[in-house]
Tab-separated table of C-alpha atoms and ligand atoms in Angstrom:
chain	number	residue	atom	x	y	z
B	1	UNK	CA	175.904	102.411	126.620
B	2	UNK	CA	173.478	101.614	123.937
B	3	UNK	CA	169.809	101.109	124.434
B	4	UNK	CA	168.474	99.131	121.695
B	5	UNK	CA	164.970	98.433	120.942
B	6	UNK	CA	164.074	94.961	121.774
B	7	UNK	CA	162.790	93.780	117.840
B	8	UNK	CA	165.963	95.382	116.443
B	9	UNK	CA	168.128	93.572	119.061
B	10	UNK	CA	166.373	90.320	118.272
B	11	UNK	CA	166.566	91.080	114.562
B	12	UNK	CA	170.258	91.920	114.992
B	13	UNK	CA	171.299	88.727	117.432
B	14	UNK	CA	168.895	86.740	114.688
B	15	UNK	CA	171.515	88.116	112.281
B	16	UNK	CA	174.466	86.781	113.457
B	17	UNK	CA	173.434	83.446	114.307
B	18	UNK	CA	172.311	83.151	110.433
B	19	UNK	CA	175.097	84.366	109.477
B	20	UNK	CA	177.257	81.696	111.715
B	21	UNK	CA	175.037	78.715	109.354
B	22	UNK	CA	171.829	78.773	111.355
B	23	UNK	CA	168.352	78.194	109.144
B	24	UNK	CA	166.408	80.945	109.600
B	25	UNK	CA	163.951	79.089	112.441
B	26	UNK	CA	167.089	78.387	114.336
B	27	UNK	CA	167.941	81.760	114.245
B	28	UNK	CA	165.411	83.768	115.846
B	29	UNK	CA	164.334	80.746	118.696
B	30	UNK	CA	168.151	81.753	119.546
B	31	UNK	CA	167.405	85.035	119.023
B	32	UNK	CA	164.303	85.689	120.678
B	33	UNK	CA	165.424	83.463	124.315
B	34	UNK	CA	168.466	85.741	124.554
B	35	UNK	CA	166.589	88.763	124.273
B	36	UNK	CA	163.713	87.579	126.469
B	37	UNK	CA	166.117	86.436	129.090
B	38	UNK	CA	167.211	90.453	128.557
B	39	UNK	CA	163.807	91.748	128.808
B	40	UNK	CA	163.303	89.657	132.423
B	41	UNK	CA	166.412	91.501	133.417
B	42	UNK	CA	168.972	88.788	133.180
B	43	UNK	CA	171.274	90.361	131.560
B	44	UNK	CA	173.600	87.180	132.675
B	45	UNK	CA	171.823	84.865	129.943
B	46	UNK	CA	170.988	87.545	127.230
B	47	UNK	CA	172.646	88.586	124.273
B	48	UNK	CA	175.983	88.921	126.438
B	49	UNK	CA	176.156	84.835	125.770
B	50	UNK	CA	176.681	85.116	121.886
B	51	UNK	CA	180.012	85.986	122.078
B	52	UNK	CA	180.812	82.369	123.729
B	53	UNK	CA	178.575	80.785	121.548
B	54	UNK	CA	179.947	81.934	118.472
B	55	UNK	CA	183.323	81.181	119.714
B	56	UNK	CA	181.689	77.436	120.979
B	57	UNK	CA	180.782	77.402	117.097
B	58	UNK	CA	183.771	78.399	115.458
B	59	UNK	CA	185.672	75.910	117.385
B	60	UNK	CA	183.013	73.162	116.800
B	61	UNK	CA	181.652	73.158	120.094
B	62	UNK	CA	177.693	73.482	118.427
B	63	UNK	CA	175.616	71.326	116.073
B	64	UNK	CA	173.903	73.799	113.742
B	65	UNK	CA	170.432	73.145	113.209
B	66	UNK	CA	170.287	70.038	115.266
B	67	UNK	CA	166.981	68.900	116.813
B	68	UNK	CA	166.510	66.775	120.239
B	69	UNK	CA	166.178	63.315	119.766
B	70	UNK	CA	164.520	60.766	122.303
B	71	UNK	CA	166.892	58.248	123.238
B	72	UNK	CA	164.753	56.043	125.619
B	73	UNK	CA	161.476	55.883	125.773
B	74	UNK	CA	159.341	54.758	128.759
B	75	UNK	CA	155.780	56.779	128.085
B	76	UNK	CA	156.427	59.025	130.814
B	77	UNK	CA	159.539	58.714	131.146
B	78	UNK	CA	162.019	60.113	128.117
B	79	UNK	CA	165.571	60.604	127.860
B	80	UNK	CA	166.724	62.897	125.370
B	81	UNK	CA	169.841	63.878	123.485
B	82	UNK	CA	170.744	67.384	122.237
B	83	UNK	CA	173.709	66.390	120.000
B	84	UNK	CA	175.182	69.698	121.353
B	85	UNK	CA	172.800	71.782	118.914
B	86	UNK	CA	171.687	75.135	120.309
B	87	UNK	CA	170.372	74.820	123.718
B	88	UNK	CA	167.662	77.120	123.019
B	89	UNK	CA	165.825	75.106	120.158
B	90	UNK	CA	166.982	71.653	121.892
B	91	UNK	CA	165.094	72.798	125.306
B	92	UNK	CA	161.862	74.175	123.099
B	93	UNK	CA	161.461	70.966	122.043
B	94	UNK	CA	162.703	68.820	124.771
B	95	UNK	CA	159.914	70.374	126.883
B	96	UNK	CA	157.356	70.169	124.303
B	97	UNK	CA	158.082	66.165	124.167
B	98	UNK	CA	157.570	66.808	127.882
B	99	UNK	CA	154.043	68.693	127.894
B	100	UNK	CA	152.868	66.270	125.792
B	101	UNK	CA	153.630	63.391	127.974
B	102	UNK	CA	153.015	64.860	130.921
B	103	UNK	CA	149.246	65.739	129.482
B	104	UNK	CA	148.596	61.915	128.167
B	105	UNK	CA	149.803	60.244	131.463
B	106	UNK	CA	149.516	63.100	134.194
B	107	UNK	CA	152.812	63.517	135.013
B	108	UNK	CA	156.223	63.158	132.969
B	109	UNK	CA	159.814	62.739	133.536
B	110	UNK	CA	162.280	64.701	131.170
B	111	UNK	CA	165.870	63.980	131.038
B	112	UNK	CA	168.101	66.003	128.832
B	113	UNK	CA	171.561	65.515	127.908
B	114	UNK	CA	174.263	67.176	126.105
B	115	UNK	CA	172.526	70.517	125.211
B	116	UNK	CA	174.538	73.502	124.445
B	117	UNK	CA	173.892	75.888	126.562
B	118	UNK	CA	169.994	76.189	127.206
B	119	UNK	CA	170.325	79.640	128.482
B	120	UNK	CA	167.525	81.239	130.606
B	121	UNK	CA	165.684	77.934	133.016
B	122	UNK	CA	162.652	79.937	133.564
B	123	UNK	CA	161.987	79.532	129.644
B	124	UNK	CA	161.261	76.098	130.430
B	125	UNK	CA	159.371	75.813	133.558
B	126	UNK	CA	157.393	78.967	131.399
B	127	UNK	CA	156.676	76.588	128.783
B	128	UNK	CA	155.233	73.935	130.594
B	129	UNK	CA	153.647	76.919	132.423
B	130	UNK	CA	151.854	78.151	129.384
B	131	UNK	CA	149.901	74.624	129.133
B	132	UNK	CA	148.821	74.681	132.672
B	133	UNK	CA	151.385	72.731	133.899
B	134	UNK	CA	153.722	72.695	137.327
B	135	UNK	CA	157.400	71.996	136.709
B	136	UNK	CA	160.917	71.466	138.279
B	137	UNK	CA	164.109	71.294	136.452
B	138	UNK	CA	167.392	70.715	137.685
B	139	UNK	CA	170.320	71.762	135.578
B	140	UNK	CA	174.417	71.195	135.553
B	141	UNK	CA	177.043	72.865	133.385
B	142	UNK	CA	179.628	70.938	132.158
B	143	UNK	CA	182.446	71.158	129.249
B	144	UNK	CA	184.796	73.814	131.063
B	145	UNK	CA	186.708	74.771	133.877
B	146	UNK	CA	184.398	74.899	137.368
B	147	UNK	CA	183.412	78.375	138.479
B	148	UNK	CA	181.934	77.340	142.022
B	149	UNK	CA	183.439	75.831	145.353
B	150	UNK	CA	181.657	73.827	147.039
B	151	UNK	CA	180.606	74.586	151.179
B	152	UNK	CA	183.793	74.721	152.940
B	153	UNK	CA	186.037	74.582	149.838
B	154	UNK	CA	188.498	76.804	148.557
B	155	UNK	CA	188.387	76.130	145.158
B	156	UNK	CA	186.056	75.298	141.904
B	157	UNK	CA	184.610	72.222	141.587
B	158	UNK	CA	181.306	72.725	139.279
B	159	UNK	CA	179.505	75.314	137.764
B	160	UNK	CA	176.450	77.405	138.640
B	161	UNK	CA	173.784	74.886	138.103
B	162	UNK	CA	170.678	76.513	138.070
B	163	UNK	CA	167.324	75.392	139.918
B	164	UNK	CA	164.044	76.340	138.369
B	165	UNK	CA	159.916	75.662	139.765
B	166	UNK	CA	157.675	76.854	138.056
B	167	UNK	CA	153.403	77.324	138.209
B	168	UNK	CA	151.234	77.858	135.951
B	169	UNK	CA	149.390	81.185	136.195
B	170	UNK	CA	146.139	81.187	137.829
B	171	UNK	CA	143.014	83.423	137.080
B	172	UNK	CA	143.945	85.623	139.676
B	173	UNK	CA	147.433	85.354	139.356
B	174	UNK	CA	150.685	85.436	136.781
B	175	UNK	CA	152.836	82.133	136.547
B	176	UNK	CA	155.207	82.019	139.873
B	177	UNK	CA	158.614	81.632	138.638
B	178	UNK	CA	161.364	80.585	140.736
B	179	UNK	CA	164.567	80.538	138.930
B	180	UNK	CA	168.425	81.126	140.088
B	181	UNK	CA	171.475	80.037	139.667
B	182	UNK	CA	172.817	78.169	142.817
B	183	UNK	CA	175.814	80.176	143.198
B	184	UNK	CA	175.569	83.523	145.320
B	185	UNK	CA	174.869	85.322	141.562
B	186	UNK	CA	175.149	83.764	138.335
B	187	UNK	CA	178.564	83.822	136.453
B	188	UNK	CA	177.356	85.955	134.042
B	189	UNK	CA	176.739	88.601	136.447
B	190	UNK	CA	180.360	88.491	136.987
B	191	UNK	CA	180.887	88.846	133.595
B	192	UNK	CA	178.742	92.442	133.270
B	193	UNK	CA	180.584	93.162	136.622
B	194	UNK	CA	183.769	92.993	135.105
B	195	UNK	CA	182.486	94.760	131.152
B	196	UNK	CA	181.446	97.314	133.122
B	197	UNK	CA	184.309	97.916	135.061
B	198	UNK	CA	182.426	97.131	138.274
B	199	UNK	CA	183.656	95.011	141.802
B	200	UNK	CA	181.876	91.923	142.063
B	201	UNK	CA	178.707	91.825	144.270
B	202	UNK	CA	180.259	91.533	147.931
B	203	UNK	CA	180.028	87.821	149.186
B	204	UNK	CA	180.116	86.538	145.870
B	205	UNK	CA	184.078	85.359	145.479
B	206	UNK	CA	186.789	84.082	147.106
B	207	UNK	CA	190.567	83.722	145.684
B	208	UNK	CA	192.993	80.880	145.870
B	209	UNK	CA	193.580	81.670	148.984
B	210	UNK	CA	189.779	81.063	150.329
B	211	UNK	CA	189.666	84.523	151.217
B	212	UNK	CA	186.526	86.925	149.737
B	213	UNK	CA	187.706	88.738	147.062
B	214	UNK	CA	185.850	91.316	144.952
B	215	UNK	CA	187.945	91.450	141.335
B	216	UNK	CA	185.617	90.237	138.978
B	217	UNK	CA	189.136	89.523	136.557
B	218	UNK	CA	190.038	86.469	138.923
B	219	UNK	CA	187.201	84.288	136.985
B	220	UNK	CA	188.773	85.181	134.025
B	221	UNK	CA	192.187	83.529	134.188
B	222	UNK	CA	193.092	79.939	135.000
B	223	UNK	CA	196.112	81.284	136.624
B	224	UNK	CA	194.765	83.401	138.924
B	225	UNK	CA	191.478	81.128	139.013
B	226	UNK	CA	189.146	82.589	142.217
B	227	UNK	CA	185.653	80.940	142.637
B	228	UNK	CA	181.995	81.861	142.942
B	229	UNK	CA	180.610	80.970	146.544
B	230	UNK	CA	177.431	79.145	147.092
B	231	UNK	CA	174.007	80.778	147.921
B	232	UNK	CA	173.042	79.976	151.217
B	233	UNK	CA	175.958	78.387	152.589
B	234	UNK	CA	175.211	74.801	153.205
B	235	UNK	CA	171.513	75.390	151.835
B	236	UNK	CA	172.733	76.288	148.440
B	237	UNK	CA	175.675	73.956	148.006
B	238	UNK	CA	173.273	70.629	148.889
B	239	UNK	CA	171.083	71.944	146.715
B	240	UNK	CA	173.841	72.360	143.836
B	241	UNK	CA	175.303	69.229	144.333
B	242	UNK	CA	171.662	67.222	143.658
B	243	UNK	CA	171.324	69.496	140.426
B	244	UNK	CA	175.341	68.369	139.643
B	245	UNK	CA	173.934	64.605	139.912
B	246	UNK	CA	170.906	64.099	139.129
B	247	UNK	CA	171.179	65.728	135.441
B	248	UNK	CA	174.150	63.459	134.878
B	249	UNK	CA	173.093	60.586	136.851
B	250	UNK	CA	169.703	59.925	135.928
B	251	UNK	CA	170.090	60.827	132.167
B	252	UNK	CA	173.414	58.905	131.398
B	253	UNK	CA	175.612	62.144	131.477
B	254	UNK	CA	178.394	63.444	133.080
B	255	UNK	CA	179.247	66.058	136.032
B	256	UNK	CA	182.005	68.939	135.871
B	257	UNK	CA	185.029	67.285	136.729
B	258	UNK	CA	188.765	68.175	134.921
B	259	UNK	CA	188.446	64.678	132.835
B	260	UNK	CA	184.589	65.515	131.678
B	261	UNK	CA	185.985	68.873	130.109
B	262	UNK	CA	186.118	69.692	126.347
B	263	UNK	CA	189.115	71.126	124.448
B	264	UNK	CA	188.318	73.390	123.313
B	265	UNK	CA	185.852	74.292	125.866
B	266	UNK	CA	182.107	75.017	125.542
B	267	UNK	CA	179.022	74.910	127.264
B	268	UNK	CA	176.897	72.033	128.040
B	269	UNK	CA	173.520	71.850	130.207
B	270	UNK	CA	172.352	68.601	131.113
B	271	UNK	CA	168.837	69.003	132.734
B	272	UNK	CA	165.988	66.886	134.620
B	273	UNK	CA	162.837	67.956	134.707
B	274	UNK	CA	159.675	67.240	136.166
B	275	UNK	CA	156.393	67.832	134.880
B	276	UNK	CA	153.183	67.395	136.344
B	277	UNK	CA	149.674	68.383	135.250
B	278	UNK	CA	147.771	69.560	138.805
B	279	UNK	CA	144.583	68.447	137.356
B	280	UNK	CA	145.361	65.303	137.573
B	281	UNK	CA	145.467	65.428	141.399
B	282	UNK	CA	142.691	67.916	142.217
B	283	UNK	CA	140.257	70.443	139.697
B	284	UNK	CA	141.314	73.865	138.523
B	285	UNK	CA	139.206	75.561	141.110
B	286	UNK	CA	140.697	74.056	144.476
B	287	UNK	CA	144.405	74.510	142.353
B	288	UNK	CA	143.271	77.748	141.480
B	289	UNK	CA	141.914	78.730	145.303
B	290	UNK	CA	144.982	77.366	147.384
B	291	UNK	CA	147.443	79.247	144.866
B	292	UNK	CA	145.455	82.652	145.060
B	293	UNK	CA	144.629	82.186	148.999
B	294	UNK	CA	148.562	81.903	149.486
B	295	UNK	CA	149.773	84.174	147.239
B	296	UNK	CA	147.311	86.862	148.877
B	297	UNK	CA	148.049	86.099	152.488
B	298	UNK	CA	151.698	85.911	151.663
B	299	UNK	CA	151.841	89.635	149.617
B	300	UNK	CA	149.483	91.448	152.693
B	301	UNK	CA	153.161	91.125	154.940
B	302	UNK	CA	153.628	94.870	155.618
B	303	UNK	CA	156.663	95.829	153.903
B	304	UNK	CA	159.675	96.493	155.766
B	305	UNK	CA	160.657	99.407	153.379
B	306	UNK	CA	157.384	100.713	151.904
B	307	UNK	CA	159.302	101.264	148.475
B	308	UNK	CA	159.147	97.611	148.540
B	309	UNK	CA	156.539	95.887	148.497
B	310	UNK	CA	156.413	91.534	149.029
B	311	UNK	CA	157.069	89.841	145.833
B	312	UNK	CA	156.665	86.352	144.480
B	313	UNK	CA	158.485	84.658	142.086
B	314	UNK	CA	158.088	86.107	138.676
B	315	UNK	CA	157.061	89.703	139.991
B	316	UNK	CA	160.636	91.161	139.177
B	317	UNK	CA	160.859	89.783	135.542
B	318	UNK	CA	157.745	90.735	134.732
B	319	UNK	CA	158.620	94.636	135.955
B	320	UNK	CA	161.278	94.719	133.931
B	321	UNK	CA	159.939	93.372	130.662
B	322	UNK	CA	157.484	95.851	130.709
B	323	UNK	CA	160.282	98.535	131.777
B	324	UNK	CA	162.445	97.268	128.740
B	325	UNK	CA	159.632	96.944	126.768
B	326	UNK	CA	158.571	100.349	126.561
B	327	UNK	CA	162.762	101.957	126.962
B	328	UNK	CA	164.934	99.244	125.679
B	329	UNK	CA	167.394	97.066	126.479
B	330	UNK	CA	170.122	98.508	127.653
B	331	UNK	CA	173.582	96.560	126.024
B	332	UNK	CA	176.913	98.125	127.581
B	333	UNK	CA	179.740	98.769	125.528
B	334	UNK	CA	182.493	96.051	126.108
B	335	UNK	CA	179.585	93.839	125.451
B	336	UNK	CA	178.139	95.295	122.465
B	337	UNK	CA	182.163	95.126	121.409
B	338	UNK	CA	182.468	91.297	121.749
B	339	UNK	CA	179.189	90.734	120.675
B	340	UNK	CA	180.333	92.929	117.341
B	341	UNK	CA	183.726	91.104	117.161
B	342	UNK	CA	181.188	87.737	116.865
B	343	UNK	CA	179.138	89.168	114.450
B	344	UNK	CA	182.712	90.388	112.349
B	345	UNK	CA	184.144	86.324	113.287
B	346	UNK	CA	180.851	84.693	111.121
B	347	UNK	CA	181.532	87.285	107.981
B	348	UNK	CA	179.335	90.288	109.117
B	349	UNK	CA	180.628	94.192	109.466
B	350	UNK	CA	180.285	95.980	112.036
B	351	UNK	CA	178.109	98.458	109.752
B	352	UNK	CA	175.845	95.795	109.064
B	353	UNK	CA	175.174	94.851	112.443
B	354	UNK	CA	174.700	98.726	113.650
B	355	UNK	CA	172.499	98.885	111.079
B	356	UNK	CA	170.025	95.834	111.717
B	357	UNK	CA	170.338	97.077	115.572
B	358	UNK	CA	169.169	100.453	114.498
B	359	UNK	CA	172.497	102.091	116.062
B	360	UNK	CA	175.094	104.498	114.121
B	361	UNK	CA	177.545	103.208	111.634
P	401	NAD	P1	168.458	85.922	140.687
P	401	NAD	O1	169.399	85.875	141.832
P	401	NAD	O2	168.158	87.228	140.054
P	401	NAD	O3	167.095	85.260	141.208
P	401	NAD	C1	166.022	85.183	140.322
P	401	NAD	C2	164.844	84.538	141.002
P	401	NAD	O4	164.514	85.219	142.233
P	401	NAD	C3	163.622	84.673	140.115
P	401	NAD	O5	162.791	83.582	140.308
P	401	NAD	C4	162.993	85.970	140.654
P	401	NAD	O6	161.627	86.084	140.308
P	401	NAD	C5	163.189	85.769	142.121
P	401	NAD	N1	163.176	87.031	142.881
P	401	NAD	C6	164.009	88.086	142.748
P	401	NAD	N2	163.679	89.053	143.627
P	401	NAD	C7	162.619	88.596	144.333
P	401	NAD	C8	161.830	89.112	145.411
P	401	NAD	N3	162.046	90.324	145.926
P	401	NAD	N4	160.823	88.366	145.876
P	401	NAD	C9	160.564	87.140	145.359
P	401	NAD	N5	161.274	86.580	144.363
P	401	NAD	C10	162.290	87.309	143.861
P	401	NAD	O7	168.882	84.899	139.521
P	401	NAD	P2	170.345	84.339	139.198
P	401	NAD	O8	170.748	83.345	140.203
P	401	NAD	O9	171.235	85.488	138.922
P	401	NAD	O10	170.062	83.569	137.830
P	401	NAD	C11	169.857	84.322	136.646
P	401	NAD	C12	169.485	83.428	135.511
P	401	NAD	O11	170.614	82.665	135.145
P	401	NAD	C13	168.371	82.440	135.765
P	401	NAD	O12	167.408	82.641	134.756
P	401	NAD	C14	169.025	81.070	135.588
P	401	NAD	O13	168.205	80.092	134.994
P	401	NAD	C15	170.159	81.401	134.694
P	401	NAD	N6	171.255	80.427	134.765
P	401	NAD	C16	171.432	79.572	133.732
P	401	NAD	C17	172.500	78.690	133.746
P	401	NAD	C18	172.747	77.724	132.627
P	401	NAD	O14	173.705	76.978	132.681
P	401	NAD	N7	171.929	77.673	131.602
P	401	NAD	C19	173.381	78.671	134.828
P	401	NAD	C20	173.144	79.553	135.875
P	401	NAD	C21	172.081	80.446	135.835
């Protein structure tokens, strides 16, 4: 399995996504969120993705170089398009339309349609973070087949539709992130399950029969077509079926259903957010108190294992950037194998890419 220093990988990723007709800008924002979303240890939504986005391109599925455009316009209150451009530069700026709102009237509403895939949530809520602002985003997946059944189902009927909340940091304390997909893992982790030649997590997937099963394959093919469980049983699904509606619902697109599919498929996030600035509602020092106060009361739990110690949100990302930081990110082989057929599909070699990533011819 390579381990490839984190620059080089960007540099590398950056690469192929200029050589599939990105401007250079485009490039490395796509770059750089896959790679982060590596370096916080979801491996799920790093550089694993570019293999379905170049084959999203190739079959027309992205906009190159497209930018996110407000479609309705209330103050705080925007709607905006992504045109089906690269989910990571569409986002960047969708939530930057956001911030700004949200710090001229307090508080801001954000909804975002037809994005192509916007990758790692926590980006976002991290964004608004970053200008002292609290967030919530609720995300759906549409534009192929379903991957999750609902409570009590037996078969797909939406995708993994991630929930993020996010706080800003405090001066005692990092930003707390919450951020997970609201199936039992994200598909992607399937997806390294099965490149690595791995069963699926147990709990995680059930066959066309309803019962658990753990071949990661079953995902793979329509005919055999298994399904991702919820998290949290009934918990998990209610909360996945508010993030399948209210991104398509309150922003004037669609849900995962067979008739709201493309052909050829690829990979839309529709997303509402929420973004409010907390000084609007009491000063930085009571924000700043409450947050610290909780945070500290809620980390003093004796641990249950003494190898691990209480986390918050955010806590395990931040470990393993500085983990991957120092060692590298770690790419396995059947992934570094699709990700080289990619860079071969937009005109590169396979030297060329080894070479940018710093790896053997
Ligand atoms: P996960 O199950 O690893 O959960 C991650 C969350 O749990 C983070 O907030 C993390 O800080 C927190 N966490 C982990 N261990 C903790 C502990 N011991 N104490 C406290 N908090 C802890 O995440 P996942 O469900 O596999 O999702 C992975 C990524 O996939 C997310 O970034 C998500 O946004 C992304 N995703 C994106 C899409 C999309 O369509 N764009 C779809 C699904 C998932």
């Amino acid at each position: 399995m390579p381990t490839i220093d984190h620059d080089r990988l960007r540099d590398a990723i950056a690469a192929i996504c200029a050589a599939g007709g990105s401007a250079d800008r485009e490039a490395r924002i796509v770059a750089d969120n896959l790679v982060d979303a590596n370096m916080a240890g979801h491996d799920s939504h790093g550089v694993g993705m570019i293999p379905t986005y170049i084959t999203n391109l190739l079959n027309g599925g992205v906009t190159l170089n497209a930018h996110a455009e407000i479609v309705v316009d209330n103050g705080a209150i925007v709607v905006i398009d992504g045109h089906s451009g690269y989910g990571q530069v569409i986002g960047q700026e969708a939530m930057a339309i956001g911030i700004e709102r949200a710090q001229k009237f307090g508080a801001a509403v954000v909804g975002l349609r037809n994005a192509h895939h916007i990758g790692r949530i926590g980006q976002w809520g991290e964004q608004c973070a970053a200008a002292g602002l609290v967030s919530t985003h609720h995300v759906n997946v549409i534009g192929h087949k379903a991957y999750v059944a609902p409570f009590r189902g037996s078969d797909a009927r939406y995708v993994t539709n991630p929930y993020c909340a996010v706080m800003p940091a405090t001066d005692a304390n990092p930003a707390t992130v919450l951020d997970f997909a609201t199936s039992f893992v994200a598909m992607g982790k399937i997806r390294v399950a099965r490149n690595k030649g791995e069963p699926a997590p147990e709990g995680a997937l059930i066959g066309t029969d309803g019962k658990p099963n753990r071949d990661p394959n079953i995902m793979y093919t329509e005919k055999l077509g298994g399904a991702l469980m919820p998290f949290g049983e009934h918990k998990g699904y209610g909360l996945a079926l508010l993030n399948e509606i209210l991104p398509a619902a309150m922003t004037g697109a669609v849900g995962c259903r067979p008739d709201t599919r493309f052909d050829p498929p690829k990979t839309i996030n529709n997303m509402l957010s929420v973004i409010i600035d907390p000084m609007k509602l009491v000063s930085r020092a009571r924000f700043n108190s409450e947050t610290d106060a909780t945070i500290a009361h809620v980390k003093a739990s004796p641990p249950a294992d003494p190898t691990k110690p209480v986390l918050v949100p955010g806590d395990p990302e931040r470990a393993k950037w500085a983990e991957r930081q120092a060692a590298g990110v770690p790419v396995d082989d059947e992934t570094w194998r699709e990700i080289t057929q990619s860079a071969i599909g937009v005109g590169m070699t396979a030297a060329q890419l080894n070479a940018i990533a710093g790896l053997a011819a």
